[in-house]
Amino acid sequence: MPSSPLENPFNKKNRNSDDSAFFKTVLGKKGAIRKHKLSPTEDFGIEDQLIISPEEQKRIEDERVFGEIILREFRALRQFFGKEILVPPLPKEATKERILEWRRLGLELHYLPPEELAEIHRDEKGIIFYVRPKNINGWKKKPDAVFFDNIKNGELPPEAATLSGSWMLIDSRPKPVRHDGIQKYPADFLAPILEELDKKRIIKHVLRDGKSRLAADSRFGISADELDQTQVMKAI
């Protein structure tokens, strides 16, 4: 047997009268090389624990993708709000494959924490008399004043100025310039779906003057009522 675990056991100087027992141990029956299992006390653990199954490899890769998204959101929220905000795990629907597909469609996962974006002042009777946006470090582009006036006047509930506290898919591409519903995103993945819905007359691209829209494949031509239709939502 070798005098040191680092020495070559097949080197002649290291072999002794126990050669036959040694080779039987290493080769096993019919000359097949047997796995040498490491002792649990050795640095690298048991050999079986070092063999990663395809399922485990996928889990590790998924967690790396998930971790990158969570870290990105944590940094962005800290920069925006000027404080650290806990970012929860991704929803179960967000597999690595679906995340990559969403990105191909121009959609990215973002976390909106349950933070209030407005200061709402009430009188002793609880009636709102003043609403203004909060002073938040990274908030550069804010809603028009009419948004906060609508909360004050009761046209919007106070909760309208509070973020949802959930993960959302957001299309962050610049919006096309508005032009009577004719404007379109370049290479919009919804275009063929909308064209098919238009052909079936499930959605009707009709302008206010009664004329047909020039772009049946524009997502900007769908009314809120049409969007609420089960057939439309299912198709999209």
Coordinates of C-alpha atoms in Angstrom, one line a residue:
M1 CA 0.0 0.0 0.0
P2 CA 1.2 3.6 -0.6
S3 CA 3.0 5.1 2.4
S4 CA 1.4 8.5 1.6
P5 CA -2.1 9.1 0.1
L6 CA -0.4 11.5 -2.3
E7 CA 2.0 8.9 -3.7
N8 CA 1.3 6.8 -6.8
P9 CA 0.1 3.3 -5.6
F10 CA 1.3 1.8 -8.9
N11 CA 4.9 3.0 -8.4
K12 CA 7.0 -0.1 -7.7
K13 CA 8.7 1.4 -4.6
N14 CA 5.3 1.8 -3.0
R15 CA 4.0 -1.7 -3.4
N16 CA 4.4 -4.4 -0.8
S17 CA 3.2 -8.0 -0.1
D18 CA -0.4 -6.7 0.0
D19 CA -0.4 -6.0 -3.7
S20 CA -3.0 -8.6 -4.5
A21 CA -5.4 -7.3 -1.9
F22 CA -4.8 -3.7 -2.9
F23 CA -5.6 -4.3 -6.6
K24 CA -8.6 -6.4 -5.7
T25 CA -9.9 -3.4 -3.6
V26 CA -9.3 -0.9 -6.4
L27 CA -10.4 -3.0 -9.4
G28 CA -13.1 -5.1 -7.7
K29 CA -14.7 -8.1 -9.4
K30 CA -14.0 -8.8 -13.1
G31 CA -11.5 -5.9 -13.3
A32 CA -14.2 -3.2 -13.1
I33 CA -12.9 0.0 -11.5
R34 CA -14.9 0.7 -8.4
K35 CA -15.7 4.2 -7.1
H36 CA -13.7 5.3 -4.2
K37 CA -16.0 7.0 -1.8
L38 CA -14.4 9.7 0.3
S39 CA -14.8 9.7 4.0
P40 CA -17.4 12.2 5.3
T41 CA -14.6 13.7 7.4
E42 CA -12.5 14.7 4.3
D43 CA -12.7 18.2 3.0
F44 CA -14.8 17.6 -0.1
G45 CA -17.5 15.5 1.5
I46 CA -18.9 12.2 0.1
E47 CA -18.3 11.7 -3.6
D48 CA -22.1 11.0 -4.2
Q49 CA -22.8 14.5 -2.9
L50 CA -20.4 16.0 -5.6
I51 CA -22.3 14.5 -8.5
I52 CA -25.0 17.1 -9.5
S53 CA -28.0 15.7 -11.2
P54 CA -29.6 17.6 -14.2
E55 CA -32.4 18.6 -12.0
E56 CA -30.1 20.0 -9.4
Q57 CA -28.0 21.8 -12.1
K58 CA -31.2 23.4 -13.4
R59 CA -32.2 24.5 -9.9
I60 CA -28.8 26.1 -9.4
E61 CA -29.0 27.9 -12.8
D62 CA -32.6 29.1 -12.0
E63 CA -31.6 30.4 -8.6
R64 CA -28.7 32.3 -10.2
V65 CA -31.1 34.0 -12.6
F66 CA -33.6 34.7 -9.8
G67 CA -30.8 36.1 -7.6
E68 CA -29.7 38.5 -10.3
I69 CA -33.2 39.9 -10.7
I70 CA -33.7 40.2 -6.9
L71 CA -30.4 42.0 -6.5
R72 CA -31.1 44.3 -9.4
E73 CA -34.5 45.3 -7.9
F74 CA -33.0 45.7 -4.4
R75 CA -30.4 48.1 -5.7
A76 CA -32.9 50.0 -7.9
L77 CA -35.4 50.4 -5.0
R78 CA -32.6 51.5 -2.6
Q79 CA -31.5 54.2 -5.1
F80 CA -35.1 55.3 -5.8
F81 CA -36.5 55.4 -2.2
G82 CA -33.2 56.2 -0.4
K83 CA -33.6 53.3 1.9
E84 CA -33.3 49.5 1.9
I85 CA -36.5 47.6 0.9
L86 CA -37.0 43.9 1.3
V87 CA -37.5 42.2 -2.1
P88 CA -39.4 38.9 -1.8
P89 CA -38.8 35.8 -3.9
L90 CA -40.1 35.7 -7.4
P91 CA -43.6 34.2 -7.9
K92 CA -43.7 30.5 -8.8
E93 CA -44.9 31.3 -12.3
A94 CA -41.5 33.0 -13.0
T95 CA -39.4 30.1 -14.2
K96 CA -36.1 30.7 -16.0
E97 CA -37.7 29.7 -19.3
R98 CA -40.6 32.1 -18.9
I99 CA -38.3 34.9 -17.9
L100 CA -36.3 34.5 -21.1
E101 CA -39.5 34.4 -23.1
W102 CA -40.8 37.5 -21.5
R103 CA -37.6 39.3 -22.2
R104 CA -37.9 38.3 -25.9
L105 CA -41.3 40.0 -25.9
G106 CA -39.8 43.1 -24.4
L107 CA -41.2 42.5 -20.9
E108 CA -39.1 42.6 -17.7
L109 CA -40.0 41.6 -14.1
H110 CA -40.0 44.4 -11.6
Y111 CA -41.0 44.5 -7.9
L112 CA -43.3 47.4 -6.7
P113 CA -43.1 47.6 -2.9
P114 CA -46.2 48.6 -0.9
E115 CA -45.0 52.1 -0.5
E116 CA -47.1 55.3 -0.4
L117 CA -46.2 57.9 -3.0
A118 CA -48.4 60.7 -1.7
E119 CA -48.9 62.7 1.4
I120 CA -52.6 62.8 2.2
H121 CA -53.7 65.4 4.8
R122 CA -57.1 65.1 6.4
D123 CA -59.1 67.4 8.7
E124 CA -60.5 66.3 12.1
K125 CA -63.5 64.7 10.3
G126 CA -61.2 62.6 8.1
I127 CA -62.0 64.6 5.0
I128 CA -59.0 65.0 2.6
F129 CA -58.1 68.6 2.1
Y130 CA -54.6 68.3 0.7
V131 CA -52.7 65.7 -1.4
R132 CA -49.2 66.1 -2.8
P133 CA -46.4 63.7 -4.0
K134 CA -43.9 62.5 -1.4
N135 CA -40.4 63.8 -1.5
I136 CA -38.6 60.6 -2.7
N137 CA -34.9 60.7 -3.6
G138 CA -35.1 59.1 -7.1
W139 CA -38.6 60.2 -8.2
K140 CA -37.9 62.5 -11.1
K141 CA -40.9 62.1 -13.3
K142 CA -44.1 62.4 -11.3
P143 CA -47.8 62.2 -12.3
D144 CA -49.5 65.4 -13.3
A145 CA -51.2 67.5 -10.6
V146 CA -54.6 66.3 -11.8
F147 CA -53.8 62.8 -10.4
F148 CA -53.4 64.1 -6.9
D149 CA -56.4 66.4 -7.3
N150 CA -58.5 63.5 -8.3
I151 CA -57.6 61.8 -5.0
K152 CA -58.5 64.9 -3.1
N153 CA -61.8 65.2 -4.9
G154 CA -62.7 61.6 -4.3
E155 CA -62.5 60.7 -8.0
L156 CA -59.7 58.3 -7.2
P157 CA -59.4 56.3 -3.9
P158 CA -56.4 57.2 -1.7
E159 CA -55.0 53.7 -2.4
A160 CA -54.3 54.8 -6.0
A161 CA -51.1 56.5 -4.7
T162 CA -49.9 53.3 -3.0
L163 CA -47.8 50.7 -4.9
S164 CA -49.2 47.2 -5.2
G165 CA -46.5 45.3 -3.2
S166 CA -46.2 42.7 -6.0
W167 CA -44.1 41.5 -8.9
M168 CA -45.2 42.9 -12.3
L169 CA -44.2 42.5 -15.9
I170 CA -43.4 45.9 -17.3
D171 CA -42.8 47.0 -20.9
S172 CA -40.2 49.7 -20.4
R173 CA -39.8 50.6 -24.1
P174 CA -40.6 54.2 -25.1
K175 CA -44.3 54.5 -26.1
P176 CA -45.0 55.5 -29.7
V177 CA -46.3 59.0 -30.2
R178 CA -50.1 59.0 -29.9
H179 CA -51.9 59.3 -33.3
D180 CA -55.5 58.2 -33.1
G181 CA -54.8 54.6 -32.4
I182 CA -52.7 54.2 -35.5
Q183 CA -49.4 54.4 -33.7
K184 CA -47.6 51.1 -33.2
Y185 CA -44.7 49.5 -31.5
P186 CA -42.0 48.2 -34.0
A187 CA -42.3 44.5 -34.4
D188 CA -45.1 44.2 -31.8
F189 CA -45.6 40.6 -30.8
L190 CA -49.3 41.4 -30.3
A191 CA -49.8 42.6 -33.9
P192 CA -50.8 39.2 -35.5
I193 CA -53.1 38.4 -32.5
L194 CA -54.9 41.7 -32.9
E195 CA -55.3 41.3 -36.6
E196 CA -56.9 38.0 -36.1
L197 CA -59.3 39.4 -33.4
D198 CA -60.1 42.2 -35.9
K199 CA -60.9 39.8 -38.7
K200 CA -63.3 37.9 -36.4
R201 CA -64.8 41.3 -35.4
I202 CA -64.2 40.5 -31.7
I203 CA -62.5 43.9 -31.6
K204 CA -63.6 46.7 -33.9
H205 CA -61.0 49.3 -34.9
V206 CA -63.4 52.2 -35.4
L207 CA -62.5 55.8 -34.9
R208 CA -64.7 58.3 -33.1
D209 CA -65.8 59.7 -36.5
G210 CA -67.0 56.2 -37.5
K211 CA -64.1 55.6 -39.9
S212 CA -62.1 52.4 -39.7
R213 CA -58.7 52.5 -38.2
L214 CA -55.8 52.2 -40.6
A215 CA -53.9 49.9 -38.2
A216 CA -55.9 46.8 -37.2
D217 CA -52.7 45.4 -35.6
S218 CA -52.2 48.3 -33.2
R219 CA -52.6 47.6 -29.5
F220 CA -53.6 51.3 -29.1
G221 CA -56.8 50.7 -31.0
I222 CA -58.4 48.4 -28.3
S223 CA -61.0 50.0 -26.0
A224 CA -61.1 49.2 -22.3
D225 CA -64.4 47.3 -22.8
E226 CA -62.9 45.2 -25.6
L227 CA -59.9 44.4 -23.5
D228 CA -62.2 43.1 -20.7
Q229 CA -63.7 40.5 -23.0
T230 CA -62.8 37.0 -22.2
Q231 CA -62.0 36.1 -25.8
V232 CA -59.6 39.0 -26.1
M233 CA -57.7 38.3 -22.8
K234 CA -57.5 34.6 -23.7
A235 CA -56.1 35.4 -27.1
I236 CA -53.5 37.8 -25.7

